Amino acid sequence: MTPPDPPLPPRRDLRASWRQMQRLPVTLMITSLLAGLGIVQLTFQLGNLTYRTLTWRHETQATDARIRALERDVRVLRDAERAANDPAYLEVLARCQGFVGAQEDVVVAKGAPEVSGESCKTLRLP
């Protein structure tokens, strides 16, 4: 007994091959269009990410500067609070404003400046 002959490959129709070849450029155009849209979307996403990063960095720096200013204000206020309880500081502050002690005499020179407290350091409270 001899083995049977292998089955013949299906005969390719010339028209089916031609239709498949005609569809190939359309498929390539659609694929190129989708790839182009993907590139546009990726470019937009990268630009948006860069913009958000720069904006976030700027806002973070501004917030850090504001925090440092507020911490400095808190230190000044705490120092002023401590100084408000110190009699020596209060005496110096009163002298800067032109007050004198009960047992002291006020002596004013003829050429004295109008503004008192030129040598006093003014502390501005926030």
Tab-separated table of C-alpha atoms in Angstrom:
chain	number	residue	atom	x	y	z
A	1	MET	CA	0.000	0.000	0.000
A	2	THR	CA	1.294	3.371	-0.890
A	3	PRO	CA	0.682	6.430	1.177
A	4	PRO	CA	-1.941	8.764	-0.178
A	5	ASP	CA	-0.870	11.828	-2.008
A	6	PRO	CA	-0.716	14.964	0.113
A	7	PRO	CA	-3.690	17.231	-0.334
A	8	LEU	CA	-3.274	19.941	-2.853
A	9	PRO	CA	-2.887	23.419	-1.395
A	10	PRO	CA	-5.950	25.511	-1.920
A	11	ARG	CA	-5.718	27.356	-5.135
A	12	ARG	CA	-5.273	31.034	-4.591
A	13	ASP	CA	-7.650	33.108	-6.464
A	14	LEU	CA	-5.989	35.926	-8.331
A	15	ARG	CA	-8.815	38.320	-7.516
A	16	ALA	CA	-8.546	37.683	-3.743
A	17	SER	CA	-4.821	38.345	-3.846
A	18	TRP	CA	-5.397	41.579	-5.746
A	19	ARG	CA	-8.030	42.775	-3.234
A	20	GLN	CA	-5.662	42.067	-0.356
A	21	MET	CA	-2.937	44.076	-2.069
A	22	GLN	CA	-5.344	46.991	-2.587
A	23	ARG	CA	-6.284	47.057	1.109
A	24	LEU	CA	-2.668	47.266	2.249
A	25	PRO	CA	-2.132	51.006	1.509
A	26	VAL	CA	-5.389	51.915	3.269
A	27	THR	CA	-4.318	49.905	6.319
A	28	LEU	CA	-0.911	51.578	6.295
A	29	MET	CA	-2.521	55.032	6.049
A	30	ILE	CA	-4.844	54.303	8.975
A	31	THR	CA	-1.937	52.934	11.010
A	32	SER	CA	0.164	56.032	10.201
A	33	LEU	CA	-2.722	58.309	11.163
A	34	LEU	CA	-3.163	56.539	14.499
A	35	ALA	CA	0.593	56.670	15.161
A	36	GLY	CA	0.578	60.395	14.348
A	37	LEU	CA	-2.309	60.989	16.753
A	38	GLY	CA	-0.427	59.046	19.419
A	39	ILE	CA	2.641	61.217	18.909
A	40	VAL	CA	0.537	64.379	19.178
A	41	GLN	CA	-1.082	63.106	22.383
A	42	LEU	CA	2.294	62.121	23.858
A	43	THR	CA	3.723	65.548	23.015
A	44	PHE	CA	0.762	67.257	24.681
A	45	GLN	CA	1.088	65.069	27.783
A	46	LEU	CA	4.817	65.801	28.082
A	47	GLY	CA	4.208	69.539	27.665
A	48	ASN	CA	1.436	69.446	30.268
A	49	LEU	CA	3.666	67.514	32.669
A	50	THR	CA	6.457	70.060	32.219
A	51	TYR	CA	4.059	72.973	32.784
A	52	ARG	CA	2.629	71.385	35.946
A	53	THR	CA	6.129	70.654	37.275
A	54	LEU	CA	7.298	74.239	36.758
A	55	THR	CA	4.090	75.665	38.233
A	56	TRP	CA	4.311	73.348	41.246
A	57	ARG	CA	7.953	74.269	41.823
A	58	HIS	CA	7.169	78.009	41.659
A	59	GLU	CA	4.218	77.670	44.040
A	60	THR	CA	6.289	75.554	46.434
A	61	GLN	CA	9.048	78.178	46.522
A	62	ALA	CA	6.499	80.945	47.110
A	63	THR	CA	4.896	78.945	49.924
A	64	ASP	CA	8.280	78.229	51.506
A	65	ALA	CA	9.135	81.943	51.400
A	66	ARG	CA	5.788	82.792	53.002
A	67	ILE	CA	6.375	80.172	55.720
A	68	ARG	CA	9.831	81.621	56.449
A	69	ALA	CA	8.329	85.127	56.701
A	70	LEU	CA	5.599	83.901	59.054
A	71	GLU	CA	8.142	82.044	61.219
A	72	ARG	CA	10.207	85.243	61.398
A	73	ASP	CA	7.063	87.159	62.437
A	74	VAL	CA	6.352	84.595	65.148
A	75	ARG	CA	9.919	84.984	66.474
A	76	VAL	CA	9.554	88.790	66.543
A	77	LEU	CA	6.221	88.556	68.344
A	78	ARG	CA	7.602	86.087	70.913
A	79	ASP	CA	10.578	88.370	71.522
A	80	ALA	CA	8.213	91.340	71.923
A	81	GLU	CA	6.072	89.323	74.334
A	82	ARG	CA	9.115	88.421	76.424
A	83	ALA	CA	10.325	92.047	76.345
A	84	ALA	CA	6.902	93.337	77.438
A	85	ASN	CA	7.449	91.606	80.782
A	86	ASP	CA	10.975	93.011	81.242
A	87	PRO	CA	10.997	96.266	83.294
A	88	ALA	CA	14.378	97.343	81.910
A	89	TYR	CA	13.136	97.050	78.338
A	90	LEU	CA	9.944	98.928	79.187
A	91	GLU	CA	12.013	101.729	80.721
A	92	VAL	CA	14.166	102.001	77.600
A	93	LEU	CA	11.048	101.980	75.448
A	94	ALA	CA	9.460	104.765	77.541
A	95	ARG	CA	12.634	106.869	77.291
A	96	CYS	CA	12.626	106.431	73.512
A	97	GLN	CA	9.106	107.842	73.459
A	98	GLY	CA	10.197	110.846	75.512
A	99	PHE	CA	9.029	109.899	79.014
A	100	VAL	CA	11.178	110.689	82.064
A	101	GLY	CA	11.277	109.261	85.576
A	102	ALA	CA	9.374	110.810	88.481
A	103	GLN	CA	12.573	112.102	90.162
A	104	GLU	CA	14.233	113.298	86.940
A	105	ASP	CA	14.295	116.821	85.517
A	106	VAL	CA	13.669	117.490	81.839
A	107	VAL	CA	16.412	119.533	80.200
A	108	VAL	CA	15.905	120.647	76.607
A	109	ALA	CA	18.650	122.242	74.540
A	110	LYS	CA	17.794	125.125	72.239
A	111	GLY	CA	19.010	123.309	69.128
A	112	ALA	CA	17.465	119.976	70.090
A	113	PRO	CA	15.802	118.061	67.240
A	114	GLU	CA	12.024	117.905	67.097
A	115	VAL	CA	11.946	114.119	66.874
A	116	SER	CA	12.918	112.278	70.009
A	117	GLY	CA	14.374	108.812	70.022
A	118	GLU	CA	16.829	109.177	67.152
A	119	SER	CA	19.161	106.690	68.792
A	120	CYS	CA	16.379	104.240	69.626
A	121	LYS	CA	15.871	101.177	67.526
A	122	THR	CA	12.261	100.923	66.382
A	123	LEU	CA	10.808	97.446	66.433
A	124	ARG	CA	7.964	97.009	63.998
A	125	LEU	CA	5.550	94.295	64.953
A	126	PRO	CA	3.920	92.300	62.179
